[in-house]
């Protein structure tokens, strides 16, 4: 694939950092956004190709991010929507603030980025949008009501947008990881430890055992699936599981 202009949200660490590195290594121009400017700069400086670090909040800075990329490189060809948030609480203990935050970051922000990206992509006759969702988009687990609802919602967004854009040269897909070896999973481990008294090693093993391969997914394995989504106009409206066989769909 020829060199494209790419935008990755939540690119300061973890999955987003791995995806940015993969796209850059493939010869693409990569714009990165995240709230932590220092992490973002470190990620950008480590990329082998052209990089543009744009600190910002995905809930408020959509137009500013796109404007900056377009001024530097023109139309954004590839958008990877990786930024996300998670919290854990019983259903009856989930606050309005937790619910709203999950929807705002995990569902409304991707909608706004997708809406902003589509006109340029359709005008060019080519575009790729990949949302990093979760296997929580496909099943329900206890104590993550807000997170699960937001991820189910974003998968619906992907499917509807893909159907609407079919035939334009623009594809929209989701990648649905299981438990990935990232800071977010470390936070989950800490939460399990605090609530159950188990050691961090025991808590990690619980999450590893949720996946038939018996280990956490690596950020690079999620990046593999993102690369797959860029290959063909025929791959659209899909939700690709990267979970070691936990959810077979």
CSV table of C-alpha atoms in Angstrom, one decimal:
chain,number,residue,atom,x,y,z
A,1,UNK,CA,0.0,0.0,0.0
A,2,UNK,CA,1.3,3.4,-0.9
A,3,UNK,CA,2.2,5.9,1.9
A,4,UNK,CA,-0.9,7.2,3.6
A,5,UNK,CA,-1.7,9.9,6.2
A,6,UNK,CA,-2.8,8.2,9.4
A,7,UNK,CA,-4.2,9.4,12.7
A,8,UNK,CA,-4.1,7.3,15.9
A,9,UNK,CA,-5.9,8.3,19.1
A,10,UNK,CA,-4.7,7.2,22.5
A,11,UNK,CA,-1.3,6.8,21.0
A,12,UNK,CA,0.9,7.6,24.0
A,13,UNK,CA,1.2,4.1,25.3
A,14,UNK,CA,0.1,0.5,25.0
A,15,UNK,CA,-2.0,-0.5,22.0
A,16,UNK,CA,-2.0,2.9,20.4
A,17,UNK,CA,1.8,3.2,20.6
A,18,UNK,CA,2.1,-0.2,19.0
A,19,UNK,CA,-0.2,0.7,16.2
A,20,UNK,CA,1.5,4.0,15.5
A,21,UNK,CA,4.8,2.1,15.4
A,22,UNK,CA,3.5,-0.4,13.0
A,23,UNK,CA,2.0,2.2,10.6
A,24,UNK,CA,5.2,4.2,10.7
A,25,UNK,CA,7.3,1.2,10.0
A,26,UNK,CA,5.1,0.4,7.0
A,27,UNK,CA,6.0,3.8,5.5
A,28,UNK,CA,3.0,5.9,6.5
A,29,UNK,CA,2.9,9.4,7.9
A,30,UNK,CA,1.5,9.1,11.4
A,31,UNK,CA,-0.3,11.8,13.5
A,32,UNK,CA,-0.8,10.9,17.1
A,33,UNK,CA,-3.1,12.3,19.8
A,34,UNK,CA,-3.5,11.6,23.5
A,35,UNK,CA,-3.9,13.7,26.6
A,36,UNK,CA,-0.4,13.1,28.0
A,37,UNK,CA,1.9,15.3,26.0
A,38,UNK,CA,5.2,13.8,27.4
A,39,UNK,CA,4.2,10.2,26.5
A,40,UNK,CA,3.0,11.4,23.1
A,41,UNK,CA,6.3,13.1,22.4
A,42,UNK,CA,8.2,10.0,23.4
A,43,UNK,CA,6.1,7.8,21.1
A,44,UNK,CA,6.4,10.3,18.2
A,45,UNK,CA,10.2,10.6,18.6
A,46,UNK,CA,10.6,6.8,18.5
A,47,UNK,CA,8.8,6.4,15.1
A,48,UNK,CA,11.0,5.7,12.1
A,49,UNK,CA,8.9,7.9,9.7
A,50,UNK,CA,7.2,11.3,9.7
A,51,UNK,CA,5.3,11.9,12.9
A,52,UNK,CA,3.1,14.7,14.2
A,53,UNK,CA,2.3,14.8,18.0
A,54,UNK,CA,-1.0,16.5,18.8
A,55,UNK,CA,-1.8,16.5,22.5
A,56,UNK,CA,-5.5,16.8,23.1
A,57,UNK,CA,-8.7,15.2,24.5
A,58,UNK,CA,-10.8,13.1,22.2
A,59,UNK,CA,-14.0,14.4,23.8
A,60,UNK,CA,-13.3,18.0,22.9
A,61,UNK,CA,-10.5,18.4,20.4
A,62,UNK,CA,-11.7,16.6,17.3
A,63,UNK,CA,-11.7,19.5,14.9
A,64,UNK,CA,-8.5,20.9,16.2
A,65,UNK,CA,-6.7,17.6,15.7
A,66,UNK,CA,-8.0,17.1,12.1
A,67,UNK,CA,-7.3,20.7,11.2
A,68,UNK,CA,-3.7,20.3,12.3
A,69,UNK,CA,-3.2,17.1,10.3
A,70,UNK,CA,-4.8,18.5,7.2
A,71,UNK,CA,-2.8,21.6,7.3
A,72,UNK,CA,0.5,19.6,7.5
A,73,UNK,CA,-0.3,16.6,5.3
A,74,UNK,CA,-3.7,17.0,3.7
A,75,UNK,CA,-6.6,14.5,3.9
A,76,UNK,CA,-6.5,11.9,6.6
A,77,UNK,CA,-6.6,8.5,4.9
A,78,UNK,CA,-6.5,6.1,7.9
A,79,UNK,CA,-8.0,6.7,11.4
A,80,UNK,CA,-7.5,4.3,14.2
A,81,UNK,CA,-9.7,5.1,17.2
A,82,UNK,CA,-7.9,3.6,20.1
A,83,UNK,CA,-8.5,6.0,23.0
A,84,UNK,CA,-10.8,4.5,25.7
A,85,UNK,CA,-11.6,4.5,29.3
A,86,UNK,CA,-12.8,1.8,31.7
A,87,UNK,CA,-14.2,1.6,35.3
A,88,UNK,CA,-15.5,-1.2,37.4
A,89,UNK,CA,-18.5,-1.1,39.8
A,90,UNK,CA,-21.6,-3.1,40.6
A,91,UNK,CA,-24.6,-2.1,38.5
A,92,UNK,CA,-26.3,-0.4,41.4
A,93,UNK,CA,-23.0,1.3,42.4
A,94,UNK,CA,-22.3,2.7,38.9
A,95,UNK,CA,-22.7,6.5,39.1
A,96,UNK,CA,-24.1,8.8,36.4
A,97,UNK,CA,-20.6,10.2,36.1
A,98,UNK,CA,-19.1,6.8,35.4
A,99,UNK,CA,-21.8,6.0,32.9
A,100,UNK,CA,-21.5,9.3,31.1
A,101,UNK,CA,-17.7,9.1,30.9
A,102,UNK,CA,-17.8,5.7,29.4
A,103,UNK,CA,-20.2,6.8,26.7
A,104,UNK,CA,-18.4,10.1,26.0
A,105,UNK,CA,-15.0,8.5,25.5
A,106,UNK,CA,-15.8,5.1,24.1
A,107,UNK,CA,-18.8,5.9,21.9
A,108,UNK,CA,-19.4,9.6,21.3
A,109,UNK,CA,-15.8,10.5,20.6
A,110,UNK,CA,-15.4,7.7,18.0
A,111,UNK,CA,-18.7,8.9,16.4
A,112,UNK,CA,-17.4,12.5,16.2
A,113,UNK,CA,-14.0,11.4,14.7
A,114,UNK,CA,-15.7,9.2,12.2
A,115,UNK,CA,-18.1,12.0,11.2
A,116,UNK,CA,-15.2,14.3,10.7
A,117,UNK,CA,-13.1,11.9,8.8
A,118,UNK,CA,-15.7,10.6,6.3
A,119,UNK,CA,-16.1,13.6,4.0
A,120,UNK,CA,-12.4,13.8,3.1
A,121,UNK,CA,-12.2,10.0,2.6
A,122,UNK,CA,-15.2,9.8,0.4
A,123,UNK,CA,-14.0,12.7,-1.7
A,124,UNK,CA,-10.7,10.9,-2.2
A,125,UNK,CA,-12.5,7.5,-2.9
A,126,UNK,CA,-10.4,5.7,-0.3
A,127,UNK,CA,-10.3,5.6,3.5
A,128,UNK,CA,-9.9,3.2,6.4
A,129,UNK,CA,-11.4,3.6,9.9
A,130,UNK,CA,-10.6,1.1,12.6
A,131,UNK,CA,-12.1,1.3,16.1
A,132,UNK,CA,-10.4,-0.6,18.9
A,133,UNK,CA,-13.4,-2.0,20.7
A,134,UNK,CA,-13.2,-5.0,23.0
A,135,UNK,CA,-14.6,-8.5,23.4
A,136,UNK,CA,-16.9,-6.6,25.9
A,137,UNK,CA,-18.7,-5.5,22.7
A,138,UNK,CA,-19.8,-9.1,22.2
A,139,UNK,CA,-20.7,-10.4,25.7
A,140,UNK,CA,-21.7,-9.2,29.2
A,141,UNK,CA,-19.5,-9.5,32.2
A,142,UNK,CA,-20.3,-8.5,35.8
A,143,UNK,CA,-19.2,-5.1,37.3
A,144,UNK,CA,-18.5,-3.4,34.0
A,145,UNK,CA,-21.9,-2.2,32.9
A,146,UNK,CA,-20.9,1.2,31.6
A,147,UNK,CA,-17.9,-0.1,29.8
A,148,UNK,CA,-19.8,-3.0,28.2
A,149,UNK,CA,-22.7,-0.8,27.1
A,150,UNK,CA,-20.3,1.7,25.5
A,151,UNK,CA,-18.4,-1.0,23.6
A,152,UNK,CA,-21.6,-2.6,22.4
A,153,UNK,CA,-22.7,0.8,21.2
A,154,UNK,CA,-19.4,1.5,19.3
A,155,UNK,CA,-19.7,-1.9,17.5
A,156,UNK,CA,-23.2,-0.8,16.3
A,157,UNK,CA,-21.7,2.4,15.1
A,158,UNK,CA,-19.0,0.5,13.1
A,159,UNK,CA,-21.6,-1.8,11.5
A,160,UNK,CA,-24.0,1.0,10.5
A,161,UNK,CA,-21.2,3.2,9.1
A,162,UNK,CA,-19.7,0.4,7.2
A,163,UNK,CA,-23.1,-0.4,5.6
A,164,UNK,CA,-23.7,3.2,4.7
A,165,UNK,CA,-20.2,3.7,3.2
A,166,UNK,CA,-20.0,0.4,1.3
A,167,UNK,CA,-19.0,1.1,-2.3
A,168,UNK,CA,-17.3,4.4,-1.6
A,169,UNK,CA,-13.9,3.0,-1.1
A,170,UNK,CA,-14.1,3.7,2.7
A,171,UNK,CA,-14.2,0.8,5.1
A,172,UNK,CA,-15.1,0.8,8.8
A,173,UNK,CA,-14.0,-2.1,11.1
A,174,UNK,CA,-13.6,-2.9,14.7
A,175,UNK,CA,-10.8,-4.8,16.4
A,176,UNK,CA,-12.0,-6.5,19.6
A,177,UNK,CA,-9.1,-7.4,22.0
A,178,UNK,CA,-9.4,-9.5,25.1
A,179,UNK,CA,-7.1,-8.7,28.0
A,180,UNK,CA,-4.0,-7.0,26.6
A,181,UNK,CA,-0.7,-6.6,28.5
A,182,UNK,CA,-1.1,-2.8,29.0
A,183,UNK,CA,-1.4,-0.3,31.8
A,184,UNK,CA,-5.2,-0.6,31.6
A,185,UNK,CA,-4.9,-4.3,32.4
A,186,UNK,CA,-2.5,-3.6,35.2
A,187,UNK,CA,-5.2,-1.3,36.7
A,188,UNK,CA,-7.7,-4.2,36.5
A,189,UNK,CA,-5.2,-6.4,38.3
A,190,UNK,CA,-4.7,-3.8,41.0
A,191,UNK,CA,-8.5,-3.6,41.4
A,192,UNK,CA,-8.8,-7.4,41.7
A,193,UNK,CA,-6.1,-7.4,44.3
A,194,UNK,CA,-7.7,-4.6,46.3
A,195,UNK,CA,-11.1,-6.2,46.3
A,196,UNK,CA,-10.2,-9.9,46.8
A,197,UNK,CA,-6.9,-9.9,48.7
A,198,UNK,CA,-5.3,-12.0,46.0
A,199,UNK,CA,-1.7,-11.3,45.0
A,200,UNK,CA,-1.0,-9.4,41.8
A,201,UNK,CA,0.4,-12.6,40.4
A,202,UNK,CA,-2.8,-14.5,41.2
A,203,UNK,CA,-4.9,-11.7,39.8
A,204,UNK,CA,-2.9,-11.7,36.5
A,205,UNK,CA,-3.3,-15.4,36.2
A,206,UNK,CA,-7.1,-15.1,36.5
A,207,UNK,CA,-7.1,-12.8,33.5
A,208,UNK,CA,-4.7,-15.0,31.6
A,209,UNK,CA,-7.0,-17.9,32.1
A,210,UNK,CA,-9.9,-16.0,30.7
A,211,UNK,CA,-8.2,-16.6,27.3
A,212,UNK,CA,-7.8,-20.2,26.0
A,213,UNK,CA,-4.2,-19.6,25.0
A,214,UNK,CA,-3.4,-19.0,28.6
A,215,UNK,CA,-1.7,-15.6,28.4
A,216,UNK,CA,-2.4,-11.9,27.9
A,217,UNK,CA,-2.6,-10.6,24.3
A,218,UNK,CA,0.3,-8.3,23.3
A,219,UNK,CA,-0.2,-4.8,21.8
A,220,UNK,CA,1.6,-6.0,18.7
A,221,UNK,CA,-1.0,-8.7,18.1
A,222,UNK,CA,-3.7,-6.0,18.2
A,223,UNK,CA,-1.6,-4.0,15.6
A,224,UNK,CA,-1.6,-7.1,13.4
A,225,UNK,CA,-5.4,-7.0,13.2
A,226,UNK,CA,-5.4,-3.3,12.4
A,227,UNK,CA,-3.0,-4.0,9.5
A,228,UNK,CA,-5.4,-6.6,8.2
A,229,UNK,CA,-8.3,-4.0,8.2
A,230,UNK,CA,-6.3,-1.8,5.8
A,231,UNK,CA,-5.8,-4.4,3.1
A,232,UNK,CA,-9.1,-4.5,1.2
A,233,UNK,CA,-12.4,-2.8,0.3
A,234,UNK,CA,-14.0,-6.2,0.9
A,235,UNK,CA,-13.1,-6.2,4.6
A,236,UNK,CA,-15.7,-3.8,6.1
A,237,UNK,CA,-18.3,-4.0,8.9
A,238,UNK,CA,-16.2,-6.6,10.6
A,239,UNK,CA,-15.3,-7.1,14.3
A,240,UNK,CA,-12.1,-9.0,14.5
A,241,UNK,CA,-11.5,-10.7,17.8
A,242,UNK,CA,-7.9,-10.8,19.2
A,243,UNK,CA,-8.5,-12.7,22.4
A,244,UNK,CA,-6.9,-16.1,22.1
A,245,UNK,CA,-10.1,-17.8,21.3
A,246,UNK,CA,-12.2,-16.5,24.2
A,247,UNK,CA,-15.1,-15.4,22.1
A,248,UNK,CA,-15.5,-17.4,18.9
A,249,UNK,CA,-17.5,-15.2,16.6
